[in-house]
mmCIF file with all atom_site columns, C-alpha atoms in Angstrom:
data_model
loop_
_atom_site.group_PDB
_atom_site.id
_atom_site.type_symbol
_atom_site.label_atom_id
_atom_site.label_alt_id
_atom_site.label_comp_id
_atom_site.label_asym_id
_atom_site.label_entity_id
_atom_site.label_seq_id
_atom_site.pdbx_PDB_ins_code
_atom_site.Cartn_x
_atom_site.Cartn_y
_atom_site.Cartn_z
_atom_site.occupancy
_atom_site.B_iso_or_equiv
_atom_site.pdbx_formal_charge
_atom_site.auth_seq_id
_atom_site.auth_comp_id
_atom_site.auth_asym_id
_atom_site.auth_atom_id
_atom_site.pdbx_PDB_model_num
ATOM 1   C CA . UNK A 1 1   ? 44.324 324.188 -17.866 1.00 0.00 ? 130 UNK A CA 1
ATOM 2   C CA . UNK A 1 2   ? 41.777 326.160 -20.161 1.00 0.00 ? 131 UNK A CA 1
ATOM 3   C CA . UNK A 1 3   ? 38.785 325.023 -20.739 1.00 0.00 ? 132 UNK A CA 1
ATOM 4   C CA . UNK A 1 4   ? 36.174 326.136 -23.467 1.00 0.00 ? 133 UNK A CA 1
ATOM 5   C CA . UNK A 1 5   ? 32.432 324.919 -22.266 1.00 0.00 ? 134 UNK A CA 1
ATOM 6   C CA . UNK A 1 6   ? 30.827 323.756 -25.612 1.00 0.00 ? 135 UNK A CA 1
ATOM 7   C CA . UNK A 1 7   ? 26.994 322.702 -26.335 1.00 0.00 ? 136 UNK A CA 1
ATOM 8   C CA . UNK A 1 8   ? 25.385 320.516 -23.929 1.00 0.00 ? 137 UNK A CA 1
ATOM 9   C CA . UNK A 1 9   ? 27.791 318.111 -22.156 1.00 0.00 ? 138 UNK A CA 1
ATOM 10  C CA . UNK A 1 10  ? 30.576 319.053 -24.230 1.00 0.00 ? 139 UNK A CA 1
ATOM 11  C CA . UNK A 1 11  ? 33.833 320.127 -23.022 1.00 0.00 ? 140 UNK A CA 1
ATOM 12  C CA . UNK A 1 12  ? 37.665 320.682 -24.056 1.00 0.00 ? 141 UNK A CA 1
ATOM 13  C CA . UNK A 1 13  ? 40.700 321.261 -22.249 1.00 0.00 ? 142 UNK A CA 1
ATOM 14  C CA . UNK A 1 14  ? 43.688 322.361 -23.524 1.00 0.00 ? 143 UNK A CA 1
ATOM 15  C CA . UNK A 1 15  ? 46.956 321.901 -21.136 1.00 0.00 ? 144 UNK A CA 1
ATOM 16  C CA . UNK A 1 16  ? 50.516 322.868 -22.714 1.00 0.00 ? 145 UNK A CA 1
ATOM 17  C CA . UNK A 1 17  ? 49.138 322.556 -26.196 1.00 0.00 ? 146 UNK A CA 1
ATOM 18  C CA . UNK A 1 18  ? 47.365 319.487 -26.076 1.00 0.00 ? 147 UNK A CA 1
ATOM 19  C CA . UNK A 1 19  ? 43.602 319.023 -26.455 1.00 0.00 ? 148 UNK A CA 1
ATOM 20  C CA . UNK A 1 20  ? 41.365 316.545 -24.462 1.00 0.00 ? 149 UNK A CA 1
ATOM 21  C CA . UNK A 1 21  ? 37.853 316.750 -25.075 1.00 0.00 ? 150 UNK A CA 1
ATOM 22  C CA . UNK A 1 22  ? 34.873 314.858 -22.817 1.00 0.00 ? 151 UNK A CA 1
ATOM 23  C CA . UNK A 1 23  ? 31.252 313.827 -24.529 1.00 0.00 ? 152 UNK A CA 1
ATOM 24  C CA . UNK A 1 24  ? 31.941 314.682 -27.321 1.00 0.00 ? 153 UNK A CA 1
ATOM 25  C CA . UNK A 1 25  ? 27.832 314.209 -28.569 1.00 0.00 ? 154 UNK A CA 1
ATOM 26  C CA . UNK A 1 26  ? 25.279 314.435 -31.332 1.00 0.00 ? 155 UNK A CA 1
ATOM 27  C CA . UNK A 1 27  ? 23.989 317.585 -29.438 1.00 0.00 ? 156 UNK A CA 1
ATOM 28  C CA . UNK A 1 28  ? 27.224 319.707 -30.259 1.00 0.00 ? 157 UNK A CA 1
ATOM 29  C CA . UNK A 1 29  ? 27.119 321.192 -33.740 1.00 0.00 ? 158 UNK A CA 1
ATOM 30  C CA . UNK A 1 30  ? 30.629 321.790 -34.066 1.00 0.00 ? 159 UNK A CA 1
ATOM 31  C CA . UNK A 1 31  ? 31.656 318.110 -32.305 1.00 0.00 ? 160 UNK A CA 1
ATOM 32  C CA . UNK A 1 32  ? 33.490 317.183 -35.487 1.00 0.00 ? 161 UNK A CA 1
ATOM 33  C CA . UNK A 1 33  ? 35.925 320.140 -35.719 1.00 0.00 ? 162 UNK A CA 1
ATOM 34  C CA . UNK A 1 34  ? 36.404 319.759 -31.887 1.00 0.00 ? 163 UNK A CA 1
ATOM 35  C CA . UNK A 1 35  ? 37.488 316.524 -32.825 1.00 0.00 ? 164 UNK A CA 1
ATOM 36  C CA . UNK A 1 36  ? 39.734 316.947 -35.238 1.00 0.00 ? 165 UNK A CA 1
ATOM 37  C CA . UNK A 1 37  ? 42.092 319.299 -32.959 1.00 0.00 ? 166 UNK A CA 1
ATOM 38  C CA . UNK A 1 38  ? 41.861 316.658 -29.659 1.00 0.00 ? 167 UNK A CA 1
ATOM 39  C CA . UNK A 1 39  ? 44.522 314.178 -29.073 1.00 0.00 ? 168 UNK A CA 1
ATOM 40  C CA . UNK A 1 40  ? 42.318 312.205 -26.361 1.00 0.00 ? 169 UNK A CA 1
ATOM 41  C CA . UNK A 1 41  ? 38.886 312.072 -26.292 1.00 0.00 ? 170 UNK A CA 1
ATOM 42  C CA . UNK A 1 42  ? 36.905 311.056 -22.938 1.00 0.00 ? 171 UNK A CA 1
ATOM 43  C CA . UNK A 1 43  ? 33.146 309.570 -22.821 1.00 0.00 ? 172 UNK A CA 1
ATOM 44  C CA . UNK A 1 44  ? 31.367 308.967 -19.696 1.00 0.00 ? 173 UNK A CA 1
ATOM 45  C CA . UNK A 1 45  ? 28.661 306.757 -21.104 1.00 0.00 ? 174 UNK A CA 1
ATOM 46  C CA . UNK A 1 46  ? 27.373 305.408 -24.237 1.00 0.00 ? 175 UNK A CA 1
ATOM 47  C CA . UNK A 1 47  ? 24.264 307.770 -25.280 1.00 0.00 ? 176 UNK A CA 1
ATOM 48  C CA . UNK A 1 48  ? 24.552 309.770 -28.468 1.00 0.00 ? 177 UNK A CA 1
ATOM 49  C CA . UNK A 1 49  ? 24.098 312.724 -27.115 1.00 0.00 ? 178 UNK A CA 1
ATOM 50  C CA . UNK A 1 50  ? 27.853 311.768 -25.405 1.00 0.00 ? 179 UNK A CA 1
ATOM 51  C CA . UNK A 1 51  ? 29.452 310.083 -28.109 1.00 0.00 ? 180 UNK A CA 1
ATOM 52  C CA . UNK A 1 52  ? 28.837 310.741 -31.859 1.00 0.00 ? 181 UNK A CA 1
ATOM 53  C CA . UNK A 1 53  ? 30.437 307.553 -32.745 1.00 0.00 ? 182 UNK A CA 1
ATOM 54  C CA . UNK A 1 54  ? 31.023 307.995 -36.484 1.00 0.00 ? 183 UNK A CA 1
ATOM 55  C CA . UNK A 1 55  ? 32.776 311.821 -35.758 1.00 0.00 ? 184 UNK A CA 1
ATOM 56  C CA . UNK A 1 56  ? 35.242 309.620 -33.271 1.00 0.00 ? 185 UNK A CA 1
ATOM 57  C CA . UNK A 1 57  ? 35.986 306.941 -35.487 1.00 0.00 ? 186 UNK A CA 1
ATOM 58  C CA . UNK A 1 58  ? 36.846 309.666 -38.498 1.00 0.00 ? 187 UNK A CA 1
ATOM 59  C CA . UNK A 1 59  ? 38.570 311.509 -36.079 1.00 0.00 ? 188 UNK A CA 1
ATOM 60  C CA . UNK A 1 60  ? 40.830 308.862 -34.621 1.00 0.00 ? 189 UNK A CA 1
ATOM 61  C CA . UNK A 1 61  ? 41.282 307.544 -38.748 1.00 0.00 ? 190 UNK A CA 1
ATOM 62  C CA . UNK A 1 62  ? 42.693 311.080 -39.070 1.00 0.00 ? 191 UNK A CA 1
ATOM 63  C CA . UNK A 1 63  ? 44.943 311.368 -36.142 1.00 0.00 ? 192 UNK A CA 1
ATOM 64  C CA . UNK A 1 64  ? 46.605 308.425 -35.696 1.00 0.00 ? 193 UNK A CA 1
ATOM 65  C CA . UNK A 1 65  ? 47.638 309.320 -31.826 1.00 0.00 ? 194 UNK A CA 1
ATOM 66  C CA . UNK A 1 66  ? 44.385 309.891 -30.848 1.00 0.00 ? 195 UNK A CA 1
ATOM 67  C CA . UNK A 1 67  ? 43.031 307.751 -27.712 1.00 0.00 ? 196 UNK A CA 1
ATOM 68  C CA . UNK A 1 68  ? 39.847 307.198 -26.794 1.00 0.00 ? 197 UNK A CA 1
ATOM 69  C CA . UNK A 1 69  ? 39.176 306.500 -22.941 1.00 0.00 ? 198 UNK A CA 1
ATOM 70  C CA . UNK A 1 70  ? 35.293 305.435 -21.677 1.00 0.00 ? 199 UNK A CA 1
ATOM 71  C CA . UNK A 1 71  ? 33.218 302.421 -20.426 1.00 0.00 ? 200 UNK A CA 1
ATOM 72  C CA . UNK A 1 72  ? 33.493 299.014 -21.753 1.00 0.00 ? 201 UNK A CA 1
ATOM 73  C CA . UNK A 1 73  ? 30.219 299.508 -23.205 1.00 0.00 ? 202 UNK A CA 1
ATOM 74  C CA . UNK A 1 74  ? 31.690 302.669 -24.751 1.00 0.00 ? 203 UNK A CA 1
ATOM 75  C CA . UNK A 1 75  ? 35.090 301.494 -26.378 1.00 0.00 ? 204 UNK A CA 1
ATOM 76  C CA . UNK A 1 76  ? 33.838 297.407 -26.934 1.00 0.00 ? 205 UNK A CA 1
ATOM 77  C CA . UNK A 1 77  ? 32.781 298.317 -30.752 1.00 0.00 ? 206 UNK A CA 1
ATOM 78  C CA . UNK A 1 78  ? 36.045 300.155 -31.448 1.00 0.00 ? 207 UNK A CA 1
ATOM 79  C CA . UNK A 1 79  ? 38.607 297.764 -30.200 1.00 0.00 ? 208 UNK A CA 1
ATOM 80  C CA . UNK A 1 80  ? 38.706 295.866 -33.636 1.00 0.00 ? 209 UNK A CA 1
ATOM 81  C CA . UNK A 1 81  ? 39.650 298.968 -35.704 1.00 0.00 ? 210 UNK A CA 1
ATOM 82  C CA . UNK A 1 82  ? 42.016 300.974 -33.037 1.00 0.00 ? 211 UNK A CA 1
ATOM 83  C CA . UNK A 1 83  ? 43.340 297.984 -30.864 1.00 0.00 ? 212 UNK A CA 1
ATOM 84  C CA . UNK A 1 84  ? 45.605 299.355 -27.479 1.00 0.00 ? 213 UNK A CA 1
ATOM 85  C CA . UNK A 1 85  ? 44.196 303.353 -28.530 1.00 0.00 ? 214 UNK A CA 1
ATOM 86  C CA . UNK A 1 86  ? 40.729 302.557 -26.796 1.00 0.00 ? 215 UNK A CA 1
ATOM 87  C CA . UNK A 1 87  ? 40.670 301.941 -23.038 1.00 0.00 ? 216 UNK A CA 1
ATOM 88  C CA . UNK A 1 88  ? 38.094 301.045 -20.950 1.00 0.00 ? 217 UNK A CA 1
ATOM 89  C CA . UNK A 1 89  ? 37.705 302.620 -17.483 1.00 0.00 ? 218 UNK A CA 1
ATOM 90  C CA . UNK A 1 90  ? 35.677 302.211 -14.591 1.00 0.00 ? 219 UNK A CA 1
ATOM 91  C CA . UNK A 1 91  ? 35.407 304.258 -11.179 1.00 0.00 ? 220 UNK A CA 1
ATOM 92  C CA . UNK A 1 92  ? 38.300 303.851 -8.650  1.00 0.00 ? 221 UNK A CA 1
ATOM 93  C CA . UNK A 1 93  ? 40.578 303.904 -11.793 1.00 0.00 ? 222 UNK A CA 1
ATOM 94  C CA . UNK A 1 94  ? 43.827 306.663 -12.123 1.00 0.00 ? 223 UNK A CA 1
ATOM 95  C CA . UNK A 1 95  ? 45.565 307.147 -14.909 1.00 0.00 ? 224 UNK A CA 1
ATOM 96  C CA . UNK A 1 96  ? 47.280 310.623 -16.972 1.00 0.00 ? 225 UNK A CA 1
ATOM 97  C CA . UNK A 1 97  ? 45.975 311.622 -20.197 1.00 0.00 ? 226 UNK A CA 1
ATOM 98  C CA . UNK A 1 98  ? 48.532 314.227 -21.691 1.00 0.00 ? 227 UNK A CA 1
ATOM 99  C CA . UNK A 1 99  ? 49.971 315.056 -18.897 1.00 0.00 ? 228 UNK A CA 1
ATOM 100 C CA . UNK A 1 100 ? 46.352 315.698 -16.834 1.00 0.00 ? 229 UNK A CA 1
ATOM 101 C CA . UNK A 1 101 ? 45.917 313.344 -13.980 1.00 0.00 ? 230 UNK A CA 1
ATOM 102 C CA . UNK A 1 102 ? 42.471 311.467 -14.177 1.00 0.00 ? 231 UNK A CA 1
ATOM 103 C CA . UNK A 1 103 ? 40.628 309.805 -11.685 1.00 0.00 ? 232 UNK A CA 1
ATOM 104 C CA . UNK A 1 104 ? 37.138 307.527 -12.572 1.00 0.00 ? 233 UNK A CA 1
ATOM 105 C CA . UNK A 1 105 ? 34.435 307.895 -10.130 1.00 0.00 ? 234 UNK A CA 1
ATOM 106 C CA . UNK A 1 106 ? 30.368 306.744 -10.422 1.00 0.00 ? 235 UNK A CA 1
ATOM 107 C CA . UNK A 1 107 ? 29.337 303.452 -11.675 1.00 0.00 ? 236 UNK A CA 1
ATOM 108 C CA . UNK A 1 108 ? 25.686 304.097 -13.238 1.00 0.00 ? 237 UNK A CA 1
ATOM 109 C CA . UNK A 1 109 ? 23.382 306.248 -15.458 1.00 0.00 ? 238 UNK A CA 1
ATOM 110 C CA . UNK A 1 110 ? 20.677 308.101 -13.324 1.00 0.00 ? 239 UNK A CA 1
ATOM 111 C CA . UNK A 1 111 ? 17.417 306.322 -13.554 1.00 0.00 ? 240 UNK A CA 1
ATOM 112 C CA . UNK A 1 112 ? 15.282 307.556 -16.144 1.00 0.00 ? 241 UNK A CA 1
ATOM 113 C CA . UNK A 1 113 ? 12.666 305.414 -16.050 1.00 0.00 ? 242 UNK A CA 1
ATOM 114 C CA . UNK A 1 114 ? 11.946 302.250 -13.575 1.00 0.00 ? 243 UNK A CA 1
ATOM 115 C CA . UNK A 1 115 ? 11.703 299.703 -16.870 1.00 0.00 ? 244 UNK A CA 1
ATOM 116 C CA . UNK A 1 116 ? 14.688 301.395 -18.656 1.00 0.00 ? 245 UNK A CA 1
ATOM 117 C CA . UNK A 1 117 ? 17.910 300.100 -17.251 1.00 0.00 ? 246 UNK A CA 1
ATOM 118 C CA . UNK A 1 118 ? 20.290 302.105 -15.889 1.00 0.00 ? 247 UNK A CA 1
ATOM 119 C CA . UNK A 1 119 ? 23.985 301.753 -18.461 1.00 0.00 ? 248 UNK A CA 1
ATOM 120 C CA . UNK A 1 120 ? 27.320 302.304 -17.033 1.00 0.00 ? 249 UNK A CA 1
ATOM 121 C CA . UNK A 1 121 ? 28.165 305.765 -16.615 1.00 0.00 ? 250 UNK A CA 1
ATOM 122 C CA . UNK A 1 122 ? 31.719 307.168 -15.054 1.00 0.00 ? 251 UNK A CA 1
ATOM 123 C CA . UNK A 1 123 ? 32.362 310.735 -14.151 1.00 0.00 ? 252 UNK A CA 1
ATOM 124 C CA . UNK A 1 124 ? 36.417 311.646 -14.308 1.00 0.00 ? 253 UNK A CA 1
ATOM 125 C CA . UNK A 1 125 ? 38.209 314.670 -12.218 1.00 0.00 ? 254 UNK A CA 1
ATOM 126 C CA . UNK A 1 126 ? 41.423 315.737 -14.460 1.00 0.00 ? 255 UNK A CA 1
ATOM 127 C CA . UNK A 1 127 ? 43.762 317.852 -13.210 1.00 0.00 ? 256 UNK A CA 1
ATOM 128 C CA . UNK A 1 128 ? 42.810 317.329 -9.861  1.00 0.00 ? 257 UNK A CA 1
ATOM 129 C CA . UNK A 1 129 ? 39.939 320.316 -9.928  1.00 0.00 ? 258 UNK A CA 1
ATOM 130 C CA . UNK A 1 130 ? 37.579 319.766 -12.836 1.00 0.00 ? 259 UNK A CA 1
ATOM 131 C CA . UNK A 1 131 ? 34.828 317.092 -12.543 1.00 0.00 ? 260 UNK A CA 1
ATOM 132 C CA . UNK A 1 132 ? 32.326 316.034 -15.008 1.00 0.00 ? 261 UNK A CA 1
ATOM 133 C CA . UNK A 1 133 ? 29.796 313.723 -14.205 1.00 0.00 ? 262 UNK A CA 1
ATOM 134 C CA . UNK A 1 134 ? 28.245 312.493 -17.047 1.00 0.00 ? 263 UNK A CA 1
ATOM 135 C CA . UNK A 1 135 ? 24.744 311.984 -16.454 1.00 0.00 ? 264 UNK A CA 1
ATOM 136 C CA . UNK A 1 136 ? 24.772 310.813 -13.172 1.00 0.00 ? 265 UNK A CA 1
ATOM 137 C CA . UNK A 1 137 ? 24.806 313.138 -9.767  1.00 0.00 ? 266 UNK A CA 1
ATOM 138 C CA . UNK A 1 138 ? 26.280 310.385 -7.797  1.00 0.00 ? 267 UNK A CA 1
ATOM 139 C CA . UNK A 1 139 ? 29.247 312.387 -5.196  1.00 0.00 ? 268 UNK A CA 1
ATOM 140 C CA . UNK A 1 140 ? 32.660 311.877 -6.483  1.00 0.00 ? 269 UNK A CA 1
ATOM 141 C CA . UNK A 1 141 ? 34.060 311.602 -2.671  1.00 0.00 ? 270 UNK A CA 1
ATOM 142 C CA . UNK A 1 142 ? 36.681 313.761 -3.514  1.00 0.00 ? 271 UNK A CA 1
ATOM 143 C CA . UNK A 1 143 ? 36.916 317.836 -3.467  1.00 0.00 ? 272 UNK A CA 1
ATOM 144 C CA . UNK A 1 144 ? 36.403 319.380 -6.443  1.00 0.00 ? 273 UNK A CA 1
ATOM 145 C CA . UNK A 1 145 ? 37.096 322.991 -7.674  1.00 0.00 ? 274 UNK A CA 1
ATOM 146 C CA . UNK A 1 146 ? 35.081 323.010 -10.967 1.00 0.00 ? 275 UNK A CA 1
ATOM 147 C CA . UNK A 1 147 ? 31.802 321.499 -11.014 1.00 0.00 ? 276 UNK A CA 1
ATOM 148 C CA . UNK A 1 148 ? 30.467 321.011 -14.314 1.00 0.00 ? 277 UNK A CA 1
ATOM 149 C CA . UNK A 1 149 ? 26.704 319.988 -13.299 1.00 0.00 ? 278 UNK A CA 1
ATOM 150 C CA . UNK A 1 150 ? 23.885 318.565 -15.712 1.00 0.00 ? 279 UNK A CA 1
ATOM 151 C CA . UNK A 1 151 ? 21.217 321.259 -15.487 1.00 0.00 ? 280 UNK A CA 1
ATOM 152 C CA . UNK A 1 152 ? 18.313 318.974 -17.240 1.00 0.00 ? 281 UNK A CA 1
ATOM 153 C CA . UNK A 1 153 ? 16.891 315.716 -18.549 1.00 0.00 ? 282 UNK A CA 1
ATOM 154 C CA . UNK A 1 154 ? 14.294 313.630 -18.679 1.00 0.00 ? 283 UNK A CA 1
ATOM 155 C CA . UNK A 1 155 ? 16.077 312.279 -15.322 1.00 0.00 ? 284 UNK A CA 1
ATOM 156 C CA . UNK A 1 156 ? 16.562 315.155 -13.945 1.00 0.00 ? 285 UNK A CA 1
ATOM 157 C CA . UNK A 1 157 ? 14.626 318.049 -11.653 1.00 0.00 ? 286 UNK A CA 1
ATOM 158 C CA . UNK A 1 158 ? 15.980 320.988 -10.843 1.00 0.00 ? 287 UNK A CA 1
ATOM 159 C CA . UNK A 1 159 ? 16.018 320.438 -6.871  1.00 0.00 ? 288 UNK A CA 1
ATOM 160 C CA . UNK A 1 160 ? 17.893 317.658 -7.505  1.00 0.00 ? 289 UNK A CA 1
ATOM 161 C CA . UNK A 1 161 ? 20.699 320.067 -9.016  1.00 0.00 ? 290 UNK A CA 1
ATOM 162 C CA . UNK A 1 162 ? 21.059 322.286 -6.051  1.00 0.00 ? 291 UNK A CA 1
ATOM 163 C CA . UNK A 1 163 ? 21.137 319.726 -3.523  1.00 0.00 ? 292 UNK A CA 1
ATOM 164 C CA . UNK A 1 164 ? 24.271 317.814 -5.757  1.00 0.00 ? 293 UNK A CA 1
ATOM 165 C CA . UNK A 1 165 ? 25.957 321.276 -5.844  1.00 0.00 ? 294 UNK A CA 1
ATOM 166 C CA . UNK A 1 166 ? 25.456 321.895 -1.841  1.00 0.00 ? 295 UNK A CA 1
ATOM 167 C CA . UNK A 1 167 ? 26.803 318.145 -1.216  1.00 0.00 ? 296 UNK A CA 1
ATOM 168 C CA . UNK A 1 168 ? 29.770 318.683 -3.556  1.00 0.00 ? 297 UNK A CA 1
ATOM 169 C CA . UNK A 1 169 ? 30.372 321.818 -2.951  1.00 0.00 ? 298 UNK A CA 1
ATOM 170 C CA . UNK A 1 170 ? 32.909 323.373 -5.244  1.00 0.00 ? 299 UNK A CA 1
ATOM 171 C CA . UNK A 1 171 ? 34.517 326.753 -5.732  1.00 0.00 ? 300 UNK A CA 1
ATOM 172 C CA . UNK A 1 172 ? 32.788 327.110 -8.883  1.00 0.00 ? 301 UNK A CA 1
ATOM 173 C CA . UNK A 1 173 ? 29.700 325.471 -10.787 1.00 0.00 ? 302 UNK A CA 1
ATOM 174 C CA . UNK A 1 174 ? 29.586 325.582 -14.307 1.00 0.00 ? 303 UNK A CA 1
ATOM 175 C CA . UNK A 1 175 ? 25.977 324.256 -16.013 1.00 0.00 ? 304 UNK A CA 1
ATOM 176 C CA . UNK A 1 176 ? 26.587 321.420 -18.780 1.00 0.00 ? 305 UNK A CA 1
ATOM 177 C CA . UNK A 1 177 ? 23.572 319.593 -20.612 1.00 0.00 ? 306 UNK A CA 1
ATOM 178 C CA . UNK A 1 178 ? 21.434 321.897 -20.987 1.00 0.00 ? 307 UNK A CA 1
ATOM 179 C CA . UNK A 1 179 ? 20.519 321.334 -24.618 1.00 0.00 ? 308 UNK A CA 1
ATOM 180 C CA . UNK A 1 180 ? 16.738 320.430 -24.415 1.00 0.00 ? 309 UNK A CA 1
ATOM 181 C CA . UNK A 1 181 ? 16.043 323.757 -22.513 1.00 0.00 ? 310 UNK A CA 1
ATOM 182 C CA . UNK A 1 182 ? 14.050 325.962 -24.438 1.00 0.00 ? 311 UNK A CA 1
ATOM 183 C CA . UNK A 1 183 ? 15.161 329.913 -24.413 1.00 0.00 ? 312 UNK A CA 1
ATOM 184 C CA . UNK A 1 184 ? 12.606 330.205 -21.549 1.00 0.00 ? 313 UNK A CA 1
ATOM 185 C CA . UNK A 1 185 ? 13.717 327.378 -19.792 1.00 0.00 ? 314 UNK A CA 1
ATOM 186 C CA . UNK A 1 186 ? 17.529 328.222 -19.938 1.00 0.00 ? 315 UNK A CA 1
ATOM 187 C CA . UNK A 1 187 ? 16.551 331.962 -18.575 1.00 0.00 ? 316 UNK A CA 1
ATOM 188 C CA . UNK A 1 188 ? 14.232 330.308 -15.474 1.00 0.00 ? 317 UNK A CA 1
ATOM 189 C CA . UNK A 1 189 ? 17.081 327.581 -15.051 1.00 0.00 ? 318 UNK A CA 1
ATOM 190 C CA . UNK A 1 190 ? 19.506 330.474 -14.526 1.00 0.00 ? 319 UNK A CA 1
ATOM 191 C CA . UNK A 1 191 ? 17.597 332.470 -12.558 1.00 0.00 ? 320 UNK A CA 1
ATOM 192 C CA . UNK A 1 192 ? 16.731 329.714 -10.249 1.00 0.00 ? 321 UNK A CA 1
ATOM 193 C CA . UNK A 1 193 ? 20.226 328.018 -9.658  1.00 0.00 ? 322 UNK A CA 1
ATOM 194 C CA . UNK A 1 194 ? 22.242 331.470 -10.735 1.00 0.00 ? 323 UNK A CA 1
ATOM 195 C CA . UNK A 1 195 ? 21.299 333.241 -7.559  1.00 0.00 ? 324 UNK A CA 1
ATOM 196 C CA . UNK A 1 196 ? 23.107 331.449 -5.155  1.00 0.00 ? 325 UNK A CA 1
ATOM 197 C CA . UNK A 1 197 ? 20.367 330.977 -2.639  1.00 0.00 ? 326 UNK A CA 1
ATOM 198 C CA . UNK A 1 198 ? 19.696 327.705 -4.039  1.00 0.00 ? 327 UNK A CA 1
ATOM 199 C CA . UNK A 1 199 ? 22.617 325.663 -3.635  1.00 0.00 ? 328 UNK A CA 1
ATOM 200 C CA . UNK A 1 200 ? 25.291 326.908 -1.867  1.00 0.00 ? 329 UNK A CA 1
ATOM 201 C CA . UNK A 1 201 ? 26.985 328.178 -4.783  1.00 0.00 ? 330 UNK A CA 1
ATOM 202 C CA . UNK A 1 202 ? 26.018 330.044 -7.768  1.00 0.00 ? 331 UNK A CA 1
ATOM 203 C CA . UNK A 1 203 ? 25.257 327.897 -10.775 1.00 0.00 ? 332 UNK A CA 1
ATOM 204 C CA . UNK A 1 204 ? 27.089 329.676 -14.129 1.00 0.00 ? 333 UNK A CA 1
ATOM 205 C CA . UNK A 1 205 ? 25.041 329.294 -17.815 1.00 0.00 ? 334 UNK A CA 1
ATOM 206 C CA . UNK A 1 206 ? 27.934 330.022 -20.502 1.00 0.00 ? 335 UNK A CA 1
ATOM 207 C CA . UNK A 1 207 ? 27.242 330.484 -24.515 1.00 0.00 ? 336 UNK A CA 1
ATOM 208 C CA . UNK A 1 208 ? 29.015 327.658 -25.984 1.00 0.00 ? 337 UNK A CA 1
ATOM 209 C CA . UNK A 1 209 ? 32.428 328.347 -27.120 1.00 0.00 ? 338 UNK A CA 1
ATOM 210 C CA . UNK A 1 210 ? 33.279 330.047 -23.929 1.00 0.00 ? 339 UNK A CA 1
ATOM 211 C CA . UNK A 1 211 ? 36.466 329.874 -22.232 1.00 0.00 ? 340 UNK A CA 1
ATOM 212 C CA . UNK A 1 212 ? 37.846 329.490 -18.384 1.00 0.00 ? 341 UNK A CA 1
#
């Protein structure tokens, strides 16, 4: 699989010439032309900064193969327009998507605050190596080669990042949703979870549009 790391939580995978793309969010500037080259899109929860839902719904009008897998929170207000082309997953589900293997894992959104309640959020391993998480650093229970880990939110502290990268542990760790960061924040992120004494393995910051 290759897979390009775009803004914040982001990502595309190409596998023998088909495109799957996951959070695909108001945070990414380029989210519509990533759309218009996927064939399945993946959303782990139901935030904007996950799912631009007007880019997905012009997208899928546009390619008329074009599936859209998420929670039921996620896929409810689409099921009028695009019928059996929106599934709704939860975590202990397995399924392909073009030819990638996926498996659902989490359940819920981290806590944010105590009087906001927490929405469904599911994190998917494709292929067998790559996990996203969504927003939510709940352990998949299965080994993972690629982490792609949150790296801040208003949920979020950057202790908590290295400890979920020591439990998981993973060959590689690849730092998603970092959008809010300023330029100094990015630089002390990296520094701090970049230098491998942190967690147990180095944390990598990629420019959008980067490839692996």
């Amino acid at each position: 699989m290759k897979l390009t790391k775009h803004a914040h939580s982001c990502i595309e995978l190409e596998h023998e010439g088909m495109h799957i793309v996951i959070d695909p969010g108001s945070f990414t500037p380029n989210v519509a032309d990533i759309l218009s080259r996927s064939d399945a899109a993946l959303v782990t929860h139901a935030h904007g900064d996950h799912i631009l839902q007007d880019a997905v719904v012009a997208a899928m009008s546009a390619c008329g193969h074009m599936v859209l897998y998420g929670p039921e929170a996620v896929v409810a207000p689409l099921c009028d327009q695009f019928g059996k082309r929106v599934l709704a997953v939860k975590a202990g589900d397995e399924f392909e998507v073009q030819g990638v293997a996926v498996s659902v894992h989490g359940g819920l959104h981290a806590e944010v605050l105590p009087i906001i309640p927490r929405v469904p959020n599911v994190g998917y391993l494709l292929g067998g190596e790559v996990f996203h998480p969504g927003d939510s650093l709940e352990m998949p229970d299965v080994a993972v080669d690629t982490l792609l880990v949150p790296v801040s939110a208003p949920w979020l502290k950057i202790s908590e990042v290295a400890r979920f990268v020591d439990a998981v542990r993973p060959r590689r760790a690849v730092a998603i949703h970092e959008a809010i960061l300023s330029t100094i924040g990015l630089d002390l992120a990296a520094r701090v979870l970049g230098n491998g004494t942190s967690p147990c393995v180095p944390v990598e910051f990629l420019e959008p549009g980067t490839a692996l």
